[in-house]
Amino acid sequence: MRSHLLNDLTAEQYCRSVKEGVERVAARIAATDRPFTGITVDELAPRIDRIDLDRPLGDTTAALDELEEVYLRDAVYFHHPRYVAHLNCPVVIPAVLGEAVLSAVNSSLDTWDQSAGGTLIERKLIDWTTARTGLGPAADGVFTSGGTQSNLQALLLAREEAKTDDLARLRILTSGASHFSVRKAAKLLGLGPDAVISVPVDPDKRMRTVCLARELERCRRDALVPMAVVATAGTTDFGSIDPLPEIAELCAQHGVWLHVDAAYGCGLLVSPTRRHLLDGIEHADSVTVDYHKSFFQPVSSSAVLVRDASTLRHATYHADYLNPRRAVLERIPNQVDKSLQTTRRFDALKLWMTLRVMGADGIGRLFDEVCDLAAEGFRMLAADPRFEVVVEPALSTLVFRCIPAGVTDPAEIDRANLHARKALFASGDAVIAGTTVDDRHYLKFTLLNPETTLDDLAVVLDLIADHVEQYLGESLDRAS
Ligand SMILES: *Cc1c(COP(=O)(O)O)cnc(C)c1O
């Protein structure tokens, strides 16, 4: 079916197909009155099971009709104001346009001879981000598939810089509230099962620097090699920001690599009012930024940044068929020399289009709006006797639970909150997240949609309280 290839003969077909698909999505988005239909796996799976992949429809319209049935109608929609679950954002239109362009042209960012201008655009965006971060003139970085990969690459560089062959002695220090990808990276890097030391957090879920200092001393005494401290600027559950200046000071004293995981908090880089919350990040040796979280970019769009460009050499391998050593001498910019990936999407184009159309302040204002909403939501929750809220948010998450009047059994409170979350998902009226705090079940709002209002949150809280009441009523019936 050569006619399905995008080329000069099919350009018109390309316009028609993409337009038809885009119109479907636009119509679906305009028609969604809930973030989710509440469909179950058992309802949806048979629709997909009965599709015979060896019998193509041969027609775009038919395939889109089918897609409505198996995906579009029942997808979870992040643009809906009552989707307040995970770190997913509604996407800005210039970035979606960028996505359409980059997949049609299909540049691959590994070598200059596969991307040309794409390479330079990515480099300029990395420079722009390192400048905003304050990493200094020798900084560099590369786009990645996400925060998980950025953390892995940063820790690979840190491990190589630690200059010991004894992997068993290497340690990574990070707070108990940091992201699980730190542990995954430790495993992938061949470190031992005890490699990640969990540093306690304060009541605001920020790393306790006195405890970090103690652990660093302990490492020294035990002849262990702390290869990195991973500070989090925006923990996944609480949005808490570790005390970066104090941590940087300790890292400098002990000669330890400082990695700042700003996968979530990176939106502060463009915030017109909250940039100071990232003070200290400029001391980092490496930084993770996830534009697909707080820059309102489509998945995937992420980067790892380093203070010293030369450390990226630990990811450099040369292949005669791709990026021969000679290319370095000829000053041909081959981004593969800095990346864990080879073939790599031109994700940078989405951020480029966003900055060219909306500007950094436009993005920063959107992130400020959700942080402001979280602050208002916190006050609303704190004033509501039905709920208990854990910490005042630095960014845009709220972790809370419903404490129904007269119920004291902690296990019953857990079950009631768990039930409320599931019932809400099944209804599709709202999608919220959950987590545990001190082994108890809590509910979570992650606010990344500037269209979500305080009223939306009030409505969702009422729904939660209703589901909890209903559960307790049924629970009483079961008991009697
Ligand atoms: C989301 C997140 C990650 C992982 O990023 P992905 O893009 O999902 O791979 C890492 N660290 C923190 C703090 C996060 O919130």
Short mmCIF file of C-alpha atoms and ligand atoms in Angstrom, two decimals:
data_model
loop_
_atom_site.label_atom_id
_atom_site.label_comp_id
_atom_site.label_asym_id
_atom_site.label_seq_id
_atom_site.Cartn_x
_atom_site.Cartn_y
_atom_site.Cartn_z
CA MET A 1 0.00 0.00 0.00
CA ARG A 2 2.57 2.51 -1.12
CA SER A 3 -0.03 5.24 -1.25
CA HIS A 4 -0.08 5.28 2.55
CA LEU A 5 3.46 6.65 2.67
CA LEU A 6 3.70 10.38 3.18
CA ASN A 7 5.38 11.82 0.09
CA ASP A 8 4.84 14.48 -2.53
CA LEU A 9 2.15 12.40 -4.22
CA THR A 10 0.21 11.80 -1.03
CA ALA A 11 0.48 15.26 0.53
CA GLU A 12 -3.16 15.91 -0.17
CA GLN A 13 -4.21 12.57 1.33
CA TYR A 14 -2.11 13.44 4.39
CA CYS A 15 -4.01 16.72 4.85
CA ARG A 16 -7.34 14.97 4.53
CA SER A 17 -6.48 12.11 6.92
CA VAL A 18 -4.97 14.27 9.61
CA LYS A 19 -7.80 16.80 9.33
CA GLU A 20 -10.37 14.04 9.72
CA GLY A 21 -8.59 12.64 12.78
CA VAL A 22 -8.15 16.08 14.33
CA GLU A 23 -11.83 16.87 13.80
CA ARG A 24 -12.82 13.64 15.55
CA VAL A 25 -10.71 14.50 18.55
CA ALA A 26 -11.99 18.08 18.63
CA ALA A 27 -15.59 16.87 18.49
CA ARG A 28 -14.95 14.32 21.22
CA ILE A 29 -13.32 16.91 23.44
CA ALA A 30 -16.21 19.30 22.92
CA ALA A 31 -18.65 16.51 23.84
CA THR A 32 -16.98 15.24 27.04
CA ASP A 33 -19.01 16.15 30.09
CA ARG A 34 -17.00 13.92 32.42
CA PRO A 35 -13.30 13.05 32.53
CA PHE A 36 -14.11 9.37 32.12
CA THR A 37 -17.07 7.19 31.16
CA GLY A 38 -16.41 4.76 34.00
CA ILE A 39 -16.07 1.84 31.62
CA THR A 40 -14.56 -1.32 33.10
CA VAL A 41 -11.79 -3.55 31.73
CA ASP A 42 -14.35 -6.33 31.26
CA GLU A 43 -16.58 -4.11 29.16
CA LEU A 44 -13.82 -2.72 27.00
CA ALA A 45 -11.58 -5.76 26.49
CA PRO A 46 -14.00 -7.78 24.30
CA ARG A 47 -14.37 -4.84 21.89
CA ILE A 48 -10.62 -4.86 21.34
CA ASP A 49 -10.33 -8.66 21.43
CA ARG A 50 -12.67 -9.14 18.52
CA ILE A 51 -10.72 -6.91 16.18
CA ASP A 52 -8.74 -9.00 13.69
CA LEU A 53 -5.46 -7.21 13.07
CA ASP A 54 -4.87 -9.34 10.00
CA ARG A 55 -7.95 -7.89 8.32
CA PRO A 56 -7.29 -4.18 7.79
CA LEU A 57 -10.19 -1.85 7.11
CA GLY A 58 -8.27 -0.14 4.32
CA ASP A 59 -10.03 3.12 5.02
CA THR A 60 -9.32 6.00 7.37
CA THR A 61 -12.92 6.84 8.17
CA ALA A 62 -13.74 3.23 9.06
CA ALA A 63 -10.63 2.98 11.22
CA LEU A 64 -11.57 6.21 13.02
CA ASP A 65 -15.11 4.93 13.57
CA GLU A 66 -13.63 1.82 15.13
CA LEU A 67 -11.24 3.91 17.20
CA GLU A 68 -14.21 5.77 18.69
CA GLU A 69 -15.47 2.44 20.00
CA VAL A 70 -12.24 1.12 21.41
CA TYR A 71 -10.55 4.27 22.61
CA LEU A 72 -11.76 7.79 21.98
CA ARG A 73 -15.17 7.46 23.59
CA ASP A 74 -13.85 5.96 26.82
CA ALA A 75 -10.41 7.51 27.17
CA VAL A 76 -9.46 9.32 30.36
CA TYR A 77 -9.45 13.01 29.42
CA PHE A 78 -6.88 15.19 31.16
CA HIS A 79 -8.34 18.40 29.76
CA HIS A 80 -11.49 17.92 31.85
CA PRO A 81 -11.49 20.12 35.00
CA ARG A 82 -12.45 17.17 37.19
CA TYR A 83 -9.52 15.03 36.16
CA VAL A 84 -7.37 15.77 39.20
CA ALA A 85 -5.49 12.47 39.64
CA HIS A 86 -1.89 12.18 38.47
CA LEU A 87 0.82 14.46 37.14
CA ASN A 88 -0.80 14.78 33.73
CA CYS A 89 -1.52 18.12 32.20
CA PRO A 90 -3.92 19.37 29.60
CA VAL A 91 -1.74 20.22 26.62
CA VAL A 92 -1.23 23.65 25.07
CA ILE A 93 -2.23 23.95 21.43
CA PRO A 94 1.12 25.19 20.04
CA ALA A 95 2.72 22.03 21.47
CA VAL A 96 0.09 19.80 19.87
CA LEU A 97 0.83 21.50 16.58
CA GLY A 98 4.53 20.84 17.17
CA GLU A 99 3.70 17.18 17.78
CA ALA A 100 1.86 16.95 14.46
CA VAL A 101 4.78 18.53 12.62
CA LEU A 102 7.49 16.47 14.25
CA SER A 103 5.84 13.14 13.58
CA ALA A 104 5.11 13.99 9.95
CA VAL A 105 8.66 15.14 9.19
CA ASN A 106 9.94 12.37 11.49
CA SER A 107 13.41 13.75 12.16
CA SER A 108 15.56 11.63 14.40
CA LEU A 109 17.71 13.60 16.78
CA ASP A 110 20.58 11.17 17.06
CA THR A 111 22.74 12.66 14.32
CA TRP A 112 22.97 15.91 12.42
CA ASP A 113 22.50 14.07 9.13
CA GLN A 114 19.06 12.90 10.34
CA SER A 115 17.86 16.18 11.80
CA ALA A 116 19.88 19.26 10.80
CA GLY A 117 17.95 22.25 12.22
CA GLY A 118 16.24 19.96 14.72
CA THR A 119 19.58 19.40 16.44
CA LEU A 120 20.18 23.14 16.77
CA ILE A 121 16.65 23.79 18.02
CA GLU A 122 17.05 21.13 20.70
CA ARG A 123 20.43 22.58 21.70
CA LYS A 124 19.01 26.08 21.96
CA LEU A 125 16.18 24.86 24.21
CA ILE A 126 18.67 23.01 26.43
CA ASP A 127 20.74 26.21 26.68
CA TRP A 128 17.59 28.19 27.46
CA THR A 129 16.66 25.76 30.24
CA THR A 130 20.15 25.59 31.76
CA ALA A 131 20.26 29.40 31.76
CA ARG A 132 16.90 29.56 33.58
CA THR A 133 18.25 26.96 36.00
CA GLY A 134 21.46 28.95 36.55
CA LEU A 135 23.80 26.04 35.86
CA GLY A 136 26.55 28.25 34.41
CA PRO A 137 28.40 28.54 31.10
CA ALA A 138 29.69 24.94 30.92
CA ALA A 139 26.22 23.41 31.24
CA ASP A 140 24.61 21.11 28.72
CA GLY A 141 21.98 18.39 28.53
CA VAL A 142 19.74 16.44 26.24
CA PHE A 143 16.06 15.69 25.78
CA THR A 144 14.91 12.33 27.17
CA SER A 145 11.78 10.21 27.18
CA GLY A 146 10.83 11.28 30.71
CA GLY A 147 11.90 11.86 34.29
CA THR A 148 12.66 8.20 34.81
CA GLN A 149 15.22 8.21 32.01
CA SER A 150 16.61 11.59 33.07
CA ASN A 151 17.16 10.32 36.62
CA LEU A 152 18.80 7.15 35.28
CA GLN A 153 21.18 9.08 33.06
CA ALA A 154 22.06 11.60 35.79
CA LEU A 155 22.85 8.76 38.18
CA LEU A 156 24.90 6.97 35.52
CA LEU A 157 27.06 10.09 35.21
CA ALA A 158 27.28 10.38 39.00
CA ARG A 159 28.35 6.74 39.29
CA GLU A 160 31.10 7.23 36.70
CA GLU A 161 32.28 10.41 38.40
CA ALA A 162 32.42 8.64 41.78
CA LYS A 163 35.52 6.86 40.50
CA THR A 164 35.32 3.56 42.30
CA ASP A 165 34.98 0.13 40.78
CA ASP A 166 33.49 -1.25 43.95
CA LEU A 167 29.78 -0.94 43.16
CA ALA A 168 28.86 -2.53 46.48
CA ARG A 169 30.18 0.49 48.37
CA LEU A 170 28.28 3.09 46.39
CA ARG A 171 25.36 4.86 48.03
CA ILE A 172 22.65 7.24 46.81
CA LEU A 173 20.99 9.43 49.43
CA THR A 174 17.47 10.61 48.81
CA SER A 175 14.43 11.44 50.90
CA GLY A 176 11.70 8.97 51.74
CA ALA A 177 9.36 11.08 49.57
CA SER A 178 11.46 10.89 46.40
CA HIS A 179 10.40 9.16 43.20
CA PHE A 180 10.73 5.38 42.84
CA SER A 181 12.71 5.80 39.63
CA VAL A 182 15.74 6.57 41.84
CA ARG A 183 15.61 3.01 43.19
CA LYS A 184 15.03 1.59 39.74
CA ALA A 185 18.05 3.49 38.43
CA ALA A 186 20.19 2.13 41.28
CA LYS A 187 19.23 -1.38 40.28
CA LEU A 188 19.87 -0.77 36.58
CA LEU A 189 23.28 0.70 37.45
CA GLY A 190 24.27 -2.51 39.17
CA LEU A 191 24.32 -1.12 42.69
CA GLY A 192 23.57 -3.31 45.68
CA PRO A 193 20.17 -3.73 47.33
CA ASP A 194 21.16 -1.32 50.15
CA ALA A 195 22.46 1.32 47.75
CA VAL A 196 19.65 3.82 48.27
CA ILE A 197 19.65 5.40 51.71
CA SER A 198 16.30 6.87 52.58
CA VAL A 199 16.70 10.15 54.45
CA PRO A 200 13.76 11.07 56.71
CA VAL A 201 11.49 14.01 55.90
CA ASP A 202 10.09 16.77 58.11
CA PRO A 203 6.34 17.29 58.63
CA ASP A 204 6.23 19.25 55.35
CA LYS A 205 7.72 16.19 53.56
CA ARG A 206 11.05 17.91 52.88
CA MET A 207 14.34 16.15 53.39
CA ARG A 208 15.73 16.74 56.87
CA THR A 209 19.18 18.15 56.29
CA VAL A 210 20.39 17.21 59.78
CA CYS A 211 19.59 13.61 58.91
CA LEU A 212 21.34 13.95 55.55
CA ALA A 213 24.43 15.29 57.33
CA ARG A 214 24.31 12.35 59.73
CA GLU A 215 24.00 9.81 56.90
CA LEU A 216 26.88 11.38 54.99
CA GLU A 217 29.04 11.12 58.14
CA ARG A 218 27.97 7.55 58.60
CA CYS A 219 29.00 6.72 55.03
CA ARG A 220 32.40 8.22 55.67
CA ARG A 221 32.84 6.22 58.89
CA ASP A 222 31.79 2.99 57.21
CA ALA A 223 34.06 3.58 54.18
CA LEU A 224 31.06 3.79 51.87
CA VAL A 225 31.08 6.07 48.82
CA PRO A 226 28.11 8.44 48.56
CA MET A 227 27.93 8.83 44.78
CA ALA A 228 24.94 11.18 44.73
CA VAL A 229 22.41 13.02 46.78
CA VAL A 230 19.08 13.16 44.96
CA ALA A 231 17.07 16.16 46.13
CA THR A 232 13.51 16.50 44.91
CA ALA A 233 12.08 19.84 43.77
CA GLY A 234 8.43 18.89 43.84
CA THR A 235 7.77 15.45 45.31
CA THR A 236 5.21 13.44 43.41
CA ASP A 237 2.77 13.18 46.30
CA PHE A 238 3.17 16.46 48.14
CA GLY A 239 4.93 18.81 45.76
CA SER A 240 7.36 19.44 48.59
CA ILE A 241 10.70 20.98 47.71
CA ASP A 242 13.76 19.77 49.58
CA PRO A 243 15.90 22.56 51.12
CA LEU A 244 18.19 22.91 48.12
CA PRO A 245 20.70 25.50 49.44
CA GLU A 246 21.43 23.51 52.61
CA ILE A 247 21.66 20.24 50.69
CA ALA A 248 23.98 21.83 48.12
CA GLU A 249 26.20 23.04 50.96
CA LEU A 250 26.47 19.52 52.41
CA CYS A 251 27.21 18.07 48.98
CA ALA A 252 29.99 20.60 48.47
CA GLN A 253 31.49 19.79 51.89
CA HIS A 254 31.46 16.06 51.19
CA GLY A 255 32.34 16.28 47.50
CA VAL A 256 29.15 14.49 46.50
CA TRP A 257 27.27 14.85 43.20
CA LEU A 258 24.00 16.73 43.66
CA HIS A 259 21.14 15.66 41.43
CA VAL A 260 17.95 17.72 41.63
CA ASP A 261 14.85 15.88 40.45
CA ALA A 262 12.66 18.77 39.29
CA ALA A 263 10.43 16.57 37.12
CA TYR A 264 7.41 18.25 38.68
CA GLY A 265 8.80 21.51 40.08
CA CYS A 266 10.46 22.62 36.82
CA GLY A 267 7.40 24.74 36.02
CA LEU A 268 8.74 27.15 38.64
CA LEU A 269 11.55 28.02 36.21
CA VAL A 270 9.01 30.09 34.27
CA SER A 271 6.73 31.15 37.13
CA PRO A 272 6.41 34.95 37.33
CA THR A 273 5.88 34.78 41.11
CA ARG A 274 7.42 31.57 42.48
CA ARG A 275 10.85 31.14 40.86
CA HIS A 276 12.50 31.68 44.26
CA LEU A 277 11.17 28.33 45.45
CA LEU A 278 13.90 26.75 43.29
CA ASP A 279 16.70 28.80 44.84
CA GLY A 280 19.73 26.55 45.25
CA ILE A 281 19.03 24.50 42.12
CA GLU A 282 21.87 26.40 40.45
CA HIS A 283 24.32 24.39 42.57
CA ALA A 284 23.20 21.07 41.11
CA ASP A 285 25.51 18.84 39.12
CA SER A 286 22.51 17.48 37.23
CA VAL A 287 18.82 18.30 36.99
CA THR A 288 15.75 16.46 35.73
CA VAL A 289 13.02 18.56 34.10
CA ASP A 290 9.77 17.11 32.80
CA TYR A 291 8.18 19.57 30.42
CA HIS A 292 5.35 17.06 30.06
CA LYS A 293 4.34 17.76 33.64
CA SER A 294 4.42 21.45 34.46
CA PHE A 295 5.06 23.00 31.04
CA PHE A 296 1.76 21.65 29.64
CA GLN A 297 3.52 19.62 26.95
CA PRO A 298 2.30 16.35 25.43
CA VAL A 299 4.08 13.16 26.53
CA SER A 300 6.96 12.81 25.99
CA SER A 301 8.96 15.95 26.64
CA SER A 302 11.71 15.89 29.21
CA ALA A 303 15.39 16.66 29.65
CA VAL A 304 18.41 15.93 31.77
CA LEU A 305 20.72 18.88 32.39
CA VAL A 306 24.30 18.87 33.65
CA ARG A 307 26.50 21.59 35.11
CA ASP A 308 29.60 20.29 33.31
CA ALA A 309 29.06 19.27 29.68
CA SER A 310 32.12 17.02 29.77
CA THR A 311 30.37 14.61 32.15
CA LEU A 312 28.06 13.63 29.31
CA ARG A 313 31.03 11.77 27.78
CA HIS A 314 30.10 8.84 30.04
CA ALA A 315 27.20 8.21 27.68
CA THR A 316 29.33 8.54 24.52
CA TYR A 317 30.05 5.58 22.27
CA HIS A 318 31.10 5.83 18.66
CA ALA A 319 29.86 3.70 15.79
CA ASP A 320 31.38 3.92 12.33
CA TYR A 321 27.95 3.63 10.75
CA LEU A 322 26.47 6.51 12.76
CA ASN A 323 28.66 8.89 14.69
CA PRO A 324 32.31 8.14 13.93
CA ARG A 325 35.00 9.70 16.11
CA ARG A 326 35.98 11.80 13.10
CA ALA A 327 32.67 13.69 13.38
CA VAL A 328 33.77 15.12 16.72
CA LEU A 329 36.91 16.58 15.14
CA GLU A 330 34.84 17.93 12.26
CA ARG A 331 32.57 19.57 14.86
CA ILE A 332 29.44 17.87 13.56
CA PRO A 333 26.85 18.08 16.34
CA ASN A 334 25.60 14.54 16.90
CA GLN A 335 23.26 14.53 19.88
CA VAL A 336 23.52 10.73 20.20
CA ASP A 337 26.91 11.35 21.81
CA LYS A 338 25.01 12.69 24.85
CA SER A 339 22.02 10.39 24.98
CA LEU A 340 21.07 6.94 26.26
CA GLN A 341 18.76 6.63 23.27
CA THR A 342 19.76 6.30 19.63
CA THR A 343 16.77 6.98 17.38
CA ARG A 344 15.06 9.79 19.23
CA ARG A 345 11.98 11.92 18.72
CA PHE A 346 12.23 15.65 18.04
CA ASP A 347 10.22 16.34 21.21
CA ALA A 348 11.96 19.68 21.58
CA LEU A 349 9.84 21.09 18.76
CA LYS A 350 6.77 21.13 21.01
CA LEU A 351 8.45 23.34 23.58
CA TRP A 352 9.86 25.47 20.77
CA MET A 353 6.40 26.13 19.31
CA THR A 354 5.07 26.82 22.80
CA LEU A 355 7.74 29.41 23.57
CA ARG A 356 7.43 31.01 20.14
CA VAL A 357 3.63 31.33 20.34
CA MET A 358 2.89 31.80 24.05
CA GLY A 359 6.22 32.64 25.62
CA ALA A 360 7.68 31.46 28.90
CA ASP A 361 5.51 33.81 30.97
CA GLY A 362 2.39 32.35 29.39
CA ILE A 363 3.37 28.88 30.60
CA GLY A 364 4.50 30.18 33.97
CA ARG A 365 1.20 31.96 34.53
CA LEU A 366 -0.68 28.71 33.88
CA PHE A 367 1.48 26.90 36.43
CA ASP A 368 0.96 29.74 38.92
CA GLU A 369 -2.79 29.39 38.50
CA VAL A 370 -2.77 25.75 39.54
CA CYS A 371 -0.49 26.51 42.49
CA ASP A 372 -2.87 29.29 43.57
CA LEU A 373 -5.80 26.89 43.24
CA ALA A 374 -4.01 24.35 45.44
CA ALA A 375 -3.48 27.01 48.10
CA GLU A 376 -7.20 27.88 48.03
CA GLY A 377 -8.10 24.19 48.03
CA PHE A 378 -5.94 23.70 51.09
CA ARG A 379 -7.80 26.42 52.97
CA MET A 380 -11.12 24.92 51.92
CA LEU A 381 -10.10 21.44 53.08
CA ALA A 382 -8.63 22.70 56.34
CA ALA A 383 -11.92 24.47 57.13
CA ASP A 384 -14.07 21.43 56.31
CA PRO A 385 -14.72 19.18 59.32
CA ARG A 386 -15.32 16.18 57.06
CA PHE A 387 -11.72 16.15 55.87
CA GLU A 388 -8.17 16.05 57.13
CA VAL A 389 -5.43 17.49 54.92
CA VAL A 390 -1.76 16.56 55.34
CA VAL A 391 0.44 19.50 54.32
CA GLU A 392 0.05 22.98 52.97
CA PRO A 393 1.12 22.60 49.34
CA ALA A 394 4.23 24.28 47.92
CA LEU A 395 3.07 23.36 44.41
CA SER A 396 -0.24 21.94 43.24
CA THR A 397 -1.12 18.71 45.03
CA LEU A 398 -3.44 18.11 47.98
CA VAL A 399 -3.25 14.93 50.03
CA PHE A 400 -6.24 14.44 52.31
CA ARG A 401 -8.78 11.96 53.54
CA CYS A 402 -12.34 11.93 54.67
CA ILE A 403 -12.82 11.32 58.39
CA PRO A 404 -16.53 10.54 58.75
CA ALA A 405 -18.12 11.71 61.99
CA GLY A 406 -18.31 8.98 64.61
CA VAL A 407 -15.96 6.54 62.88
CA THR A 408 -12.80 5.82 64.84
CA ASP A 409 -11.60 2.47 63.51
CA PRO A 410 -8.59 3.38 61.32
CA ALA A 411 -9.10 0.34 59.08
CA GLU A 412 -12.70 1.34 58.45
CA ILE A 413 -11.61 4.90 57.57
CA ASP A 414 -9.09 3.41 55.12
CA ARG A 415 -11.73 1.22 53.51
CA ALA A 416 -14.20 4.08 53.23
CA ASN A 417 -11.68 6.35 51.49
CA LEU A 418 -10.53 3.58 49.18
CA HIS A 419 -14.13 2.88 48.32
CA ALA A 420 -14.82 6.56 47.59
CA ARG A 421 -11.92 6.71 45.14
CA LYS A 422 -13.04 3.58 43.31
CA ALA A 423 -16.68 4.64 43.25
CA LEU A 424 -15.74 8.02 41.86
CA PHE A 425 -13.70 6.38 39.08
CA ALA A 426 -16.52 3.98 38.28
CA SER A 427 -18.95 6.90 38.01
CA GLY A 428 -16.58 8.88 35.81
CA ASP A 429 -17.74 12.07 37.54
CA ALA A 430 -14.18 12.80 38.57
CA VAL A 431 -10.81 11.05 38.60
CA ILE A 432 -8.68 11.46 41.71
CA ALA A 433 -5.55 9.68 42.96
CA GLY A 434 -4.62 8.00 46.21
CA THR A 435 -1.53 7.33 48.25
CA THR A 436 -0.55 6.22 51.72
CA VAL A 437 0.72 8.36 54.56
CA ASP A 438 2.07 6.51 57.61
CA ASP A 439 0.46 3.35 56.20
CA ARG A 440 -3.00 4.90 56.09
CA HIS A 441 -4.94 5.40 52.89
CA TYR A 442 -5.26 8.99 51.64
CA LEU A 443 -6.78 10.64 48.62
CA LYS A 444 -4.91 13.02 46.35
CA PHE A 445 -5.72 15.86 44.00
CA THR A 446 -2.97 16.70 41.54
CA LEU A 447 -3.93 20.05 40.09
CA LEU A 448 -2.40 20.74 36.71
CA ASN A 449 -5.44 22.05 34.88
CA PRO A 450 -5.79 25.85 34.97
CA GLU A 451 -9.47 25.39 34.02
CA THR A 452 -10.22 23.57 37.26
CA THR A 453 -11.95 25.90 39.73
CA LEU A 454 -12.45 25.90 43.47
CA ASP A 455 -16.08 25.01 42.72
CA ASP A 456 -14.95 21.91 40.86
CA LEU A 457 -12.95 20.88 43.91
CA ALA A 458 -15.92 21.55 46.19
CA VAL A 459 -18.14 19.38 43.99
CA VAL A 460 -15.60 16.54 44.00
CA LEU A 461 -15.25 16.76 47.79
CA ASP A 462 -19.02 16.50 48.17
CA LEU A 463 -19.04 13.47 45.89
CA ILE A 464 -16.29 11.87 47.97
CA ALA A 465 -18.18 12.54 51.19
CA ASP A 466 -21.34 11.05 49.64
CA HIS A 467 -19.52 7.89 48.56
CA VAL A 468 -18.01 7.55 52.04
CA GLU A 469 -21.46 7.92 53.66
CA GLN A 470 -22.90 5.38 51.26
CA TYR A 471 -20.10 2.94 52.03
CA LEU A 472 -20.60 3.32 55.76
CA GLY A 473 -24.35 2.81 55.38
CA GLU A 474 -23.76 -0.40 53.45
CA SER A 475 -21.10 -1.42 55.93
CA LEU A 476 -23.66 -1.07 58.75
CA ASP A 477 -26.13 -3.16 56.73
CA ARG A 478 -23.49 -5.84 56.28
CA ALA A 479 -22.82 -5.89 60.01
CA SER A 480 -26.46 -6.26 61.00
C1 LIG B 1 6.89 11.92 37.42
C2 LIG B 1 8.16 11.96 38.19
C3 LIG B 1 9.29 11.26 37.75
C4 LIG B 1 9.24 10.32 36.56
O1 LIG B 1 9.02 10.99 35.39
P1 LIG B 1 8.38 10.26 34.11
O2 LIG B 1 8.35 11.34 33.13
O3 LIG B 1 7.03 9.77 34.55
O4 LIG B 1 9.29 9.14 33.76
C5 LIG B 1 10.46 11.41 38.44
N1 LIG B 1 10.51 12.20 39.53
C6 LIG B 1 9.45 12.86 40.01
C7 LIG B 1 9.59 13.72 41.23
C8 LIG B 1 8.22 12.75 39.35
O5 LIG B 1 7.15 13.40 39.83
#
